[in-house]
Amino acid sequence: PNYNDPETRAVLLLAVEIPCMCVMTLFMAGRFYSRGKRKALGIDDWVMVLPWALAVAMSISNCVATRYGTGYHIWDFKPQWVAPIGKTALITQVLFSPCVGLTKISVCLTYLRIFPSQKNRRFCYITIILSAAWAVAMFFANLFQCVPIQAYWDTSIMGAHCINSRITLVVSAALNSLSDVLVFLWPTQYLWNLRLPAKERNSLLIGFTLGCIICVAGACRIWLLEVYFSSYDIFYNGATLFATAAVESNLGIICGSLPGVRLLLAHIFPRLFSSSE
């Protein structure tokens, strides 16, 4: 072991988590400032507060985890880190599904405000129900993947039972990636409506770009889960996995906040978000 100057991906995880958390928080603040000033706050804004809080909690947990071996090679891992890193990993697993599920629910509520078509209403209501069901199911599946819960980080507990978390997480990630594609790329059909003002078209275009990044991050997370479970160097590979999850969850909130900050962006970047046709 190299305890003095070990190779680590902890810096990579911190370099992703902290900027993503800050930018996400700025977009949330801008969203509430912009809509609050116009007295236009809606249920979608208040729902988005929940995934924002969960995303912040996950970021803090992952940053703390870098002090207890996340990003380190297994041969540089200290035995006393087992319990704290297990607890932080469980926190991230438990909070991730409600975070991204609530984000999609908020995004669908925003779509209901923007796009009045019957087709959009059906899509949003079905997606809200499925996202809520998936988030609740995965919350409990991850929380009780080991019974008692402490057995997740304490293998000395006698009589404990743990499910195959590999199957659970990979299947969950695949379903989440599918819903990412459906939800975040849903507004692309309106991009080709030439009657839209330029500022709305630019907002949708930026949202489409972020949506593509979210979908790519989700697909990468599935691959990284396979790498994680196939490798003995789990703490080193876990840092990249957590960083990808941070990009996916934080960008989802940023993307969902774009309609709420559009007028603020138009004030800051008048050329890009000009209201002219």
PDB file of C-alpha atoms in Angstrom:
ATOM      1  CA  PRO A   1       0.000   0.000   0.000  1.00  0.00           C
ATOM      2  CA  ASN A   2       0.981   3.599  -0.647  1.00  0.00           C
ATOM      3  CA  TYR A   3      -0.540   5.712   2.117  1.00  0.00           C
ATOM      4  CA  ASN A   4       1.758   8.699   1.548  1.00  0.00           C
ATOM      5  CA  ASP A   5       1.023   9.646  -2.070  1.00  0.00           C
ATOM      6  CA  PRO A   6      -1.458   7.150  -3.563  1.00  0.00           C
ATOM      7  CA  GLU A   7      -2.887   7.342  -7.070  1.00  0.00           C
ATOM      8  CA  THR A   8      -6.502   8.409  -6.761  1.00  0.00           C
ATOM      9  CA  ARG A   9      -9.555   9.509  -8.712  1.00  0.00           C
ATOM     10  CA  ALA A  10     -10.864  11.444  -5.726  1.00  0.00           C
ATOM     11  CA  VAL A  11      -9.839  14.728  -7.378  1.00  0.00           C
ATOM     12  CA  LEU A  12     -11.832  13.766 -10.481  1.00  0.00           C
ATOM     13  CA  LEU A  13     -14.928  13.140  -8.384  1.00  0.00           C
ATOM     14  CA  LEU A  14     -14.543  16.442  -6.534  1.00  0.00           C
ATOM     15  CA  ALA A  15     -13.905  18.289  -9.817  1.00  0.00           C
ATOM     16  CA  VAL A  16     -17.249  17.026 -11.116  1.00  0.00           C
ATOM     17  CA  GLU A  17     -19.370  17.148  -7.964  1.00  0.00           C
ATOM     18  CA  ILE A  18     -18.579  20.656  -6.733  1.00  0.00           C
ATOM     19  CA  PRO A  19     -18.992  22.615 -10.021  1.00  0.00           C
ATOM     20  CA  CYS A  20     -22.121  20.638 -10.952  1.00  0.00           C
ATOM     21  CA  MET A  21     -23.669  21.310  -7.551  1.00  0.00           C
ATOM     22  CA  CYS A  22     -22.862  25.030  -7.760  1.00  0.00           C
ATOM     23  CA  VAL A  23     -24.196  25.483 -11.305  1.00  0.00           C
ATOM     24  CA  MET A  24     -27.332  23.493 -10.470  1.00  0.00           C
ATOM     25  CA  THR A  25     -27.943  25.683  -7.419  1.00  0.00           C
ATOM     26  CA  LEU A  26     -27.463  28.845  -9.492  1.00  0.00           C
ATOM     27  CA  PHE A  27     -30.072  27.656 -11.986  1.00  0.00           C
ATOM     28  CA  MET A  28     -32.490  26.839  -9.177  1.00  0.00           C
ATOM     29  CA  ALA A  29     -31.945  30.263  -7.614  1.00  0.00           C
ATOM     30  CA  GLY A  30     -32.401  31.923 -11.011  1.00  0.00           C
ATOM     31  CA  ARG A  31     -35.566  29.928 -11.591  1.00  0.00           C
ATOM     32  CA  PHE A  32     -37.158  31.052  -8.331  1.00  0.00           C
ATOM     33  CA  TYR A  33     -35.960  34.637  -8.757  1.00  0.00           C
ATOM     34  CA  SER A  34     -37.275  34.912 -12.302  1.00  0.00           C
ATOM     35  CA  ARG A  35     -40.638  33.283 -11.714  1.00  0.00           C
ATOM     36  CA  GLY A  36     -41.074  34.697  -8.226  1.00  0.00           C
ATOM     37  CA  LYS A  37     -40.551  38.226  -9.522  1.00  0.00           C
ATOM     38  CA  ARG A  38     -43.332  37.649 -12.060  1.00  0.00           C
ATOM     39  CA  LYS A  39     -45.505  35.869  -9.459  1.00  0.00           C
ATOM     40  CA  ALA A  40     -45.491  32.847 -11.747  1.00  0.00           C
ATOM     41  CA  LEU A  41     -44.233  30.131  -9.397  1.00  0.00           C
ATOM     42  CA  GLY A  42     -45.999  26.833  -9.982  1.00  0.00           C
ATOM     43  CA  ILE A  43     -46.107  23.317  -8.587  1.00  0.00           C
ATOM     44  CA  ASP A  44     -43.296  22.270 -10.948  1.00  0.00           C
ATOM     45  CA  ASP A  45     -40.975  24.792  -9.269  1.00  0.00           C
ATOM     46  CA  TRP A  46     -41.734  23.552  -5.765  1.00  0.00           C
ATOM     47  CA  VAL A  47     -41.459  19.897  -6.777  1.00  0.00           C
ATOM     48  CA  MET A  48     -37.992  20.598  -8.225  1.00  0.00           C
ATOM     49  CA  VAL A  49     -36.826  21.753  -4.784  1.00  0.00           C
ATOM     50  CA  LEU A  50     -36.964  18.134  -3.602  1.00  0.00           C
ATOM     51  CA  PRO A  51     -34.542  16.655  -6.183  1.00  0.00           C
ATOM     52  CA  TRP A  52     -32.297  19.701  -5.757  1.00  0.00           C
ATOM     53  CA  ALA A  53     -32.040  18.959  -2.021  1.00  0.00           C
ATOM     54  CA  LEU A  54     -31.407  15.266  -2.720  1.00  0.00           C
ATOM     55  CA  ALA A  55     -28.748  16.103  -5.329  1.00  0.00           C
ATOM     56  CA  VAL A  56     -26.977  18.408  -2.871  1.00  0.00           C
ATOM     57  CA  ALA A  57     -27.099  15.677  -0.222  1.00  0.00           C
ATOM     58  CA  MET A  58     -25.607  13.152  -2.670  1.00  0.00           C
ATOM     59  CA  SER A  59     -22.854  15.567  -3.676  1.00  0.00           C
ATOM     60  CA  ILE A  60     -21.936  16.231  -0.057  1.00  0.00           C
ATOM     61  CA  SER A  61     -21.963  12.494   0.678  1.00  0.00           C
ATOM     62  CA  ASN A  62     -19.723  11.736  -2.310  1.00  0.00           C
ATOM     63  CA  CYS A  63     -17.312  14.527  -1.415  1.00  0.00           C
ATOM     64  CA  VAL A  64     -17.086  13.186   2.137  1.00  0.00           C
ATOM     65  CA  ALA A  65     -16.520   9.695   0.699  1.00  0.00           C
ATOM     66  CA  THR A  66     -13.276  10.861  -0.932  1.00  0.00           C
ATOM     67  CA  ARG A  67     -11.837  11.128   2.598  1.00  0.00           C
ATOM     68  CA  TYR A  68     -12.623   7.470   3.197  1.00  0.00           C
ATOM     69  CA  GLY A  69     -11.251   5.757   0.135  1.00  0.00           C
ATOM     70  CA  THR A  70     -13.529   6.568  -2.801  1.00  0.00           C
ATOM     71  CA  GLY A  71     -11.218   6.923  -5.789  1.00  0.00           C
ATOM     72  CA  TYR A  72      -8.372   4.948  -4.189  1.00  0.00           C
ATOM     73  CA  HIS A  73      -6.988   1.640  -5.406  1.00  0.00           C
ATOM     74  CA  ILE A  74      -7.993  -1.282  -3.241  1.00  0.00           C
ATOM     75  CA  TRP A  75      -4.374  -1.896  -2.229  1.00  0.00           C
ATOM     76  CA  ASP A  76      -4.195   1.654  -0.830  1.00  0.00           C
ATOM     77  CA  PHE A  77      -7.507   1.288   1.012  1.00  0.00           C
ATOM     78  CA  LYS A  78      -7.372   1.443   4.816  1.00  0.00           C
ATOM     79  CA  PRO A  79      -9.435  -1.102   6.787  1.00  0.00           C
ATOM     80  CA  GLN A  80     -10.950   1.616   8.991  1.00  0.00           C
ATOM     81  CA  TRP A  81     -12.570   3.162   5.914  1.00  0.00           C
ATOM     82  CA  VAL A  82     -14.920   0.219   5.304  1.00  0.00           C
ATOM     83  CA  ALA A  83     -17.827   1.430   7.466  1.00  0.00           C
ATOM     84  CA  PRO A  84     -17.838   5.134   6.471  1.00  0.00           C
ATOM     85  CA  ILE A  85     -17.436   4.446   2.755  1.00  0.00           C
ATOM     86  CA  GLY A  86     -20.208   1.857   2.941  1.00  0.00           C
ATOM     87  CA  LYS A  87     -22.529   4.379   4.568  1.00  0.00           C
ATOM     88  CA  THR A  88     -21.807   7.111   2.005  1.00  0.00           C
ATOM     89  CA  ALA A  89     -22.238   4.667  -0.883  1.00  0.00           C
ATOM     90  CA  LEU A  90     -25.602   3.551   0.489  1.00  0.00           C
ATOM     91  CA  ILE A  91     -26.730   7.168   0.877  1.00  0.00           C
ATOM     92  CA  THR A  92     -25.970   7.841  -2.786  1.00  0.00           C
ATOM     93  CA  GLN A  93     -27.707   4.671  -3.956  1.00  0.00           C
ATOM     94  CA  VAL A  94     -30.820   5.337  -1.873  1.00  0.00           C
ATOM     95  CA  LEU A  95     -31.167   9.008  -2.860  1.00  0.00           C
ATOM     96  CA  PHE A  96     -30.345   8.725  -6.576  1.00  0.00           C
ATOM     97  CA  SER A  97     -33.602   7.171  -7.772  1.00  0.00           C
ATOM     98  CA  PRO A  98     -35.927   9.602  -5.909  1.00  0.00           C
ATOM     99  CA  CYS A  99     -33.736  12.469  -7.128  1.00  0.00           C
ATOM    100  CA  VAL A 100     -33.936  11.671 -10.838  1.00  0.00           C
ATOM    101  CA  GLY A 101     -37.537  10.442 -10.545  1.00  0.00           C
ATOM    102  CA  LEU A 102     -38.736  13.686  -8.947  1.00  0.00           C
ATOM    103  CA  THR A 103     -36.744  15.658 -11.511  1.00  0.00           C
ATOM    104  CA  LYS A 104     -38.669  14.003 -14.340  1.00  0.00           C
ATOM    105  CA  ILE A 105     -41.955  14.580 -12.540  1.00  0.00           C
ATOM    106  CA  SER A 106     -41.138  18.290 -12.256  1.00  0.00           C
ATOM    107  CA  VAL A 107     -40.078  18.416 -15.915  1.00  0.00           C
ATOM    108  CA  CYS A 108     -43.375  16.826 -16.961  1.00  0.00           C
ATOM    109  CA  LEU A 109     -45.297  19.351 -14.848  1.00  0.00           C
ATOM    110  CA  THR A 110     -43.387  22.076 -16.697  1.00  0.00           C
ATOM    111  CA  TYR A 111     -44.320  20.513 -20.039  1.00  0.00           C
ATOM    112  CA  LEU A 112     -47.972  20.675 -18.967  1.00  0.00           C
ATOM    113  CA  ARG A 113     -47.555  24.439 -18.497  1.00  0.00           C
ATOM    114  CA  ILE A 114     -45.823  24.992 -21.832  1.00  0.00           C
ATOM    115  CA  PHE A 115     -47.390  22.540 -24.290  1.00  0.00           C
ATOM    116  CA  PRO A 116     -51.215  22.355 -24.081  1.00  0.00           C
ATOM    117  CA  SER A 117     -51.806  19.525 -26.581  1.00  0.00           C
ATOM    118  CA  GLN A 118     -53.755  16.411 -25.579  1.00  0.00           C
ATOM    119  CA  LYS A 119     -50.849  14.254 -26.753  1.00  0.00           C
ATOM    120  CA  ASN A 120     -48.494  16.049 -24.366  1.00  0.00           C
ATOM    121  CA  ARG A 121     -50.961  15.762 -21.479  1.00  0.00           C
ATOM    122  CA  ARG A 122     -51.264  11.989 -21.913  1.00  0.00           C
ATOM    123  CA  PHE A 123     -47.493  11.589 -22.133  1.00  0.00           C
ATOM    124  CA  CYS A 124     -46.866  13.688 -19.024  1.00  0.00           C
ATOM    125  CA  TYR A 125     -49.497  12.038 -16.837  1.00  0.00           C
ATOM    126  CA  ILE A 126     -48.325   8.524 -17.745  1.00  0.00           C
ATOM    127  CA  THR A 127     -44.673   9.493 -17.222  1.00  0.00           C
ATOM    128  CA  ILE A 128     -45.407  11.090 -13.841  1.00  0.00           C
ATOM    129  CA  ILE A 129     -47.127   7.918 -12.606  1.00  0.00           C
ATOM    130  CA  LEU A 130     -44.378   5.610 -13.896  1.00  0.00           C
ATOM    131  CA  SER A 131     -41.573   7.846 -12.568  1.00  0.00           C
ATOM    132  CA  ALA A 132     -43.170   8.000  -9.119  1.00  0.00           C
ATOM    133  CA  ALA A 133     -43.670   4.223  -9.011  1.00  0.00           C
ATOM    134  CA  TRP A 134     -40.095   3.556 -10.153  1.00  0.00           C
ATOM    135  CA  ALA A 135     -38.597   6.039  -7.669  1.00  0.00           C
ATOM    136  CA  VAL A 136     -40.505   4.573  -4.706  1.00  0.00           C
ATOM    137  CA  ALA A 137     -39.712   0.978  -5.700  1.00  0.00           C
ATOM    138  CA  MET A 138     -35.992   1.659  -6.152  1.00  0.00           C
ATOM    139  CA  PHE A 139     -35.795   3.702  -2.943  1.00  0.00           C
ATOM    140  CA  PHE A 140     -36.938   0.739  -0.868  1.00  0.00           C
ATOM    141  CA  ALA A 141     -35.041  -1.821  -2.965  1.00  0.00           C
ATOM    142  CA  ASN A 142     -31.776   0.054  -2.399  1.00  0.00           C
ATOM    143  CA  LEU A 143     -32.466   0.886   1.238  1.00  0.00           C
ATOM    144  CA  PHE A 144     -33.241  -2.722   2.151  1.00  0.00           C
ATOM    145  CA  GLN A 145     -30.837  -4.467  -0.215  1.00  0.00           C
ATOM    146  CA  CYS A 146     -29.335  -5.849   2.982  1.00  0.00           C
ATOM    147  CA  VAL A 147     -31.380  -6.842   6.037  1.00  0.00           C
ATOM    148  CA  PRO A 148     -30.463  -5.543   8.518  1.00  0.00           C
ATOM    149  CA  ILE A 149     -29.361  -2.366   6.727  1.00  0.00           C
ATOM    150  CA  GLN A 150     -26.052  -2.284   8.650  1.00  0.00           C
ATOM    151  CA  ALA A 151     -24.995  -5.483   6.902  1.00  0.00           C
ATOM    152  CA  TYR A 152     -24.314  -3.404   3.791  1.00  0.00           C
ATOM    153  CA  TRP A 153     -21.100  -2.111   5.385  1.00  0.00           C
ATOM    154  CA  ASP A 154     -20.626  -4.651   8.191  1.00  0.00           C
ATOM    155  CA  THR A 155     -20.091  -8.173   6.873  1.00  0.00           C
ATOM    156  CA  SER A 156     -19.583  -9.530  10.386  1.00  0.00           C
ATOM    157  CA  ILE A 157     -23.323  -9.416  11.140  1.00  0.00           C
ATOM    158  CA  MET A 158     -24.611 -12.969  11.456  1.00  0.00           C
ATOM    159  CA  GLY A 159     -27.816 -14.034   9.705  1.00  0.00           C
ATOM    160  CA  ALA A 160     -27.871 -11.047   7.328  1.00  0.00           C
ATOM    161  CA  HIS A 161     -29.458 -11.354   3.888  1.00  0.00           C
ATOM    162  CA  CYS A 162     -28.483  -9.225   0.858  1.00  0.00           C
ATOM    163  CA  ILE A 163     -29.996  -9.208  -2.621  1.00  0.00           C
ATOM    164  CA  ASN A 164     -27.968  -9.225  -5.838  1.00  0.00           C
ATOM    165  CA  SER A 165     -27.376  -5.476  -6.061  1.00  0.00           C
ATOM    166  CA  ARG A 166     -25.690  -5.838  -9.453  1.00  0.00           C
ATOM    167  CA  ILE A 167     -28.908  -6.957 -11.136  1.00  0.00           C
ATOM    168  CA  THR A 168     -30.983  -4.362  -9.273  1.00  0.00           C
ATOM    169  CA  LEU A 169     -28.723  -1.420 -10.127  1.00  0.00           C
ATOM    170  CA  VAL A 170     -28.124  -2.356 -13.770  1.00  0.00           C
ATOM    171  CA  VAL A 171     -31.827  -2.953 -14.496  1.00  0.00           C
ATOM    172  CA  SER A 172     -32.717   0.265 -12.663  1.00  0.00           C
ATOM    173  CA  ALA A 173     -30.085   2.197 -14.640  1.00  0.00           C
ATOM    174  CA  ALA A 174     -31.407   0.798 -17.927  1.00  0.00           C
ATOM    175  CA  LEU A 175     -34.985   1.825 -17.101  1.00  0.00           C
ATOM    176  CA  ASN A 176     -33.761   5.236 -15.977  1.00  0.00           C
ATOM    177  CA  SER A 177     -31.821   5.748 -19.220  1.00  0.00           C
ATOM    178  CA  LEU A 178     -34.897   4.847 -21.257  1.00  0.00           C
ATOM    179  CA  SER A 179     -36.979   7.393 -19.360  1.00  0.00           C
ATOM    180  CA  ASP A 180     -34.176   9.970 -19.807  1.00  0.00           C
ATOM    181  CA  VAL A 181     -34.504   9.632 -23.573  1.00  0.00           C
ATOM    182  CA  LEU A 182     -38.304   9.865 -23.462  1.00  0.00           C
ATOM    183  CA  VAL A 183     -38.545  12.813 -21.064  1.00  0.00           C
ATOM    184  CA  PHE A 184     -35.603  15.060 -21.900  1.00  0.00           C
ATOM    185  CA  LEU A 185     -35.871  14.658 -25.675  1.00  0.00           C
ATOM    186  CA  TRP A 186     -39.667  14.965 -25.741  1.00  0.00           C
ATOM    187  CA  PRO A 187     -39.664  18.728 -26.592  1.00  0.00           C
ATOM    188  CA  THR A 188     -37.524  18.185 -29.716  1.00  0.00           C
ATOM    189  CA  GLN A 189     -40.704  17.817 -31.754  1.00  0.00           C
ATOM    190  CA  TYR A 190     -41.401  21.497 -31.031  1.00  0.00           C
ATOM    191  CA  LEU A 191     -37.954  22.567 -32.267  1.00  0.00           C
ATOM    192  CA  TRP A 192     -39.144  22.323 -35.841  1.00  0.00           C
ATOM    193  CA  ASN A 193     -42.130  24.588 -35.249  1.00  0.00           C
ATOM    194  CA  LEU A 194     -40.946  27.682 -37.128  1.00  0.00           C
ATOM    195  CA  ARG A 195     -43.673  29.798 -35.533  1.00  0.00           C
ATOM    196  CA  LEU A 196     -41.852  29.665 -32.205  1.00  0.00           C
ATOM    197  CA  PRO A 197     -40.068  32.890 -31.208  1.00  0.00           C
ATOM    198  CA  ALA A 198     -36.301  32.691 -31.451  1.00  0.00           C
ATOM    199  CA  LYS A 199     -35.805  32.812 -27.678  1.00  0.00           C
ATOM    200  CA  GLU A 200     -38.097  29.820 -27.158  1.00  0.00           C
ATOM    201  CA  ARG A 201     -36.424  27.936 -29.994  1.00  0.00           C
ATOM    202  CA  ASN A 202     -32.967  28.635 -28.531  1.00  0.00           C
ATOM    203  CA  SER A 203     -34.111  27.497 -25.088  1.00  0.00           C
ATOM    204  CA  LEU A 204     -35.435  24.263 -26.554  1.00  0.00           C
ATOM    205  CA  LEU A 205     -32.208  23.789 -28.502  1.00  0.00           C
ATOM    206  CA  ILE A 206     -30.104  24.196 -25.360  1.00  0.00           C
ATOM    207  CA  GLY A 207     -32.471  21.890 -23.520  1.00  0.00           C
ATOM    208  CA  PHE A 208     -32.115  19.342 -26.325  1.00  0.00           C
ATOM    209  CA  THR A 209     -28.313  19.516 -26.072  1.00  0.00           C
ATOM    210  CA  LEU A 210     -28.377  19.037 -22.306  1.00  0.00           C
ATOM    211  CA  GLY A 211     -30.902  16.246 -22.749  1.00  0.00           C
ATOM    212  CA  CYS A 212     -28.513  14.454 -25.094  1.00  0.00           C
ATOM    213  CA  ILE A 213     -25.710  14.781 -22.533  1.00  0.00           C
ATOM    214  CA  ILE A 214     -28.002  13.369 -19.831  1.00  0.00           C
ATOM    215  CA  CYS A 215     -28.853  10.397 -22.052  1.00  0.00           C
ATOM    216  CA  VAL A 216     -25.176   9.765 -22.796  1.00  0.00           C
ATOM    217  CA  ALA A 217     -24.335   9.996 -19.076  1.00  0.00           C
ATOM    218  CA  GLY A 218     -27.095   7.501 -18.305  1.00  0.00           C
ATOM    219  CA  ALA A 219     -25.791   5.061 -20.912  1.00  0.00           C
ATOM    220  CA  CYS A 220     -22.239   5.480 -19.599  1.00  0.00           C
ATOM    221  CA  ARG A 221     -23.456   4.770 -16.075  1.00  0.00           C
ATOM    222  CA  ILE A 222     -24.800   1.375 -17.193  1.00  0.00           C
ATOM    223  CA  TRP A 223     -21.404   0.514 -18.673  1.00  0.00           C
ATOM    224  CA  LEU A 224     -19.574   1.805 -15.590  1.00  0.00           C
ATOM    225  CA  LEU A 225     -21.808  -0.303 -13.351  1.00  0.00           C
ATOM    226  CA  GLU A 226     -20.684  -3.379 -15.277  1.00  0.00           C
ATOM    227  CA  VAL A 227     -17.052  -2.268 -14.939  1.00  0.00           C
ATOM    228  CA  TYR A 228     -17.569  -1.666 -11.226  1.00  0.00           C
ATOM    229  CA  PHE A 229     -19.096  -5.072 -10.521  1.00  0.00           C
ATOM    230  CA  SER A 230     -16.646  -6.912 -12.788  1.00  0.00           C
ATOM    231  CA  SER A 231     -13.552  -5.367 -11.196  1.00  0.00           C
ATOM    232  CA  TYR A 232     -11.886  -6.039  -7.860  1.00  0.00           C
ATOM    233  CA  ASP A 233     -10.756  -2.375  -7.760  1.00  0.00           C
ATOM    234  CA  ILE A 234     -14.217  -1.151  -6.747  1.00  0.00           C
ATOM    235  CA  PHE A 235     -13.252   1.991  -4.847  1.00  0.00           C
ATOM    236  CA  TYR A 236     -11.106   3.317  -7.702  1.00  0.00           C
ATOM    237  CA  ASN A 237     -13.764   2.630 -10.345  1.00  0.00           C
ATOM    238  CA  GLY A 238     -16.520   3.796  -8.020  1.00  0.00           C
ATOM    239  CA  ALA A 239     -15.310   7.400  -8.253  1.00  0.00           C
ATOM    240  CA  THR A 240     -15.978   7.506 -12.003  1.00  0.00           C
ATOM    241  CA  LEU A 241     -19.369   5.869 -11.489  1.00  0.00           C
ATOM    242  CA  PHE A 242     -20.390   8.437  -8.883  1.00  0.00           C
ATOM    243  CA  ALA A 243     -19.116  11.303 -11.065  1.00  0.00           C
ATOM    244  CA  THR A 244     -21.259  10.108 -13.978  1.00  0.00           C
ATOM    245  CA  ALA A 245     -24.291   9.829 -11.709  1.00  0.00           C
ATOM    246  CA  ALA A 246     -23.653  13.409 -10.548  1.00  0.00           C
ATOM    247  CA  VAL A 247     -23.602  14.673 -14.137  1.00  0.00           C
ATOM    248  CA  GLU A 248     -26.842  12.842 -14.900  1.00  0.00           C
ATOM    249  CA  SER A 249     -28.737  14.024 -11.818  1.00  0.00           C
ATOM    250  CA  ASN A 250     -27.455  17.615 -11.750  1.00  0.00           C
ATOM    251  CA  LEU A 251     -27.873  18.230 -15.473  1.00  0.00           C
ATOM    252  CA  GLY A 252     -31.411  16.897 -15.226  1.00  0.00           C
ATOM    253  CA  ILE A 253     -32.266  19.639 -12.735  1.00  0.00           C
ATOM    254  CA  ILE A 254     -30.469  22.264 -14.830  1.00  0.00           C
ATOM    255  CA  CYS A 255     -32.293  21.139 -17.966  1.00  0.00           C
ATOM    256  CA  GLY A 256     -35.617  21.148 -16.128  1.00  0.00           C
ATOM    257  CA  SER A 257     -34.961  24.687 -14.885  1.00  0.00           C
ATOM    258  CA  LEU A 258     -34.244  26.186 -18.314  1.00  0.00           C
ATOM    259  CA  PRO A 259     -37.849  27.264 -19.031  1.00  0.00           C
ATOM    260  CA  GLY A 260     -37.970  29.001 -15.651  1.00  0.00           C
ATOM    261  CA  VAL A 261     -34.786  31.009 -16.249  1.00  0.00           C
ATOM    262  CA  ARG A 262     -35.421  31.784 -19.923  1.00  0.00           C
ATOM    263  CA  LEU A 263     -36.391  35.421 -19.329  1.00  0.00           C
ATOM    264  CA  LEU A 264     -33.437  35.881 -16.987  1.00  0.00           C
ATOM    265  CA  LEU A 265     -31.115  34.434 -19.629  1.00  0.00           C
ATOM    266  CA  ALA A 266     -32.715  36.730 -22.204  1.00  0.00           C
ATOM    267  CA  HIS A 267     -31.805  39.687 -19.993  1.00  0.00           C
ATOM    268  CA  ILE A 268     -28.216  38.482 -19.528  1.00  0.00           C
ATOM    269  CA  PHE A 269     -27.720  37.218 -23.104  1.00  0.00           C
ATOM    270  CA  PRO A 270     -30.128  39.327 -25.210  1.00  0.00           C
ATOM    271  CA  ARG A 271     -28.664  38.266 -28.556  1.00  0.00           C
ATOM    272  CA  LEU A 272     -28.865  34.552 -27.887  1.00  0.00           C
ATOM    273  CA  PHE A 273     -32.341  34.672 -26.377  1.00  0.00           C
ATOM    274  CA  SER A 274     -33.765  37.562 -28.373  1.00  0.00           C
ATOM    275  CA  SER A 275     -37.541  37.619 -28.648  1.00  0.00           C
ATOM    276  CA  SER A 276     -37.382  38.550 -32.298  1.00  0.00           C
ATOM    277  CA  GLU A 277     -38.564  35.994 -34.828  1.00  0.00           C
TER     278      GLU A 277
END
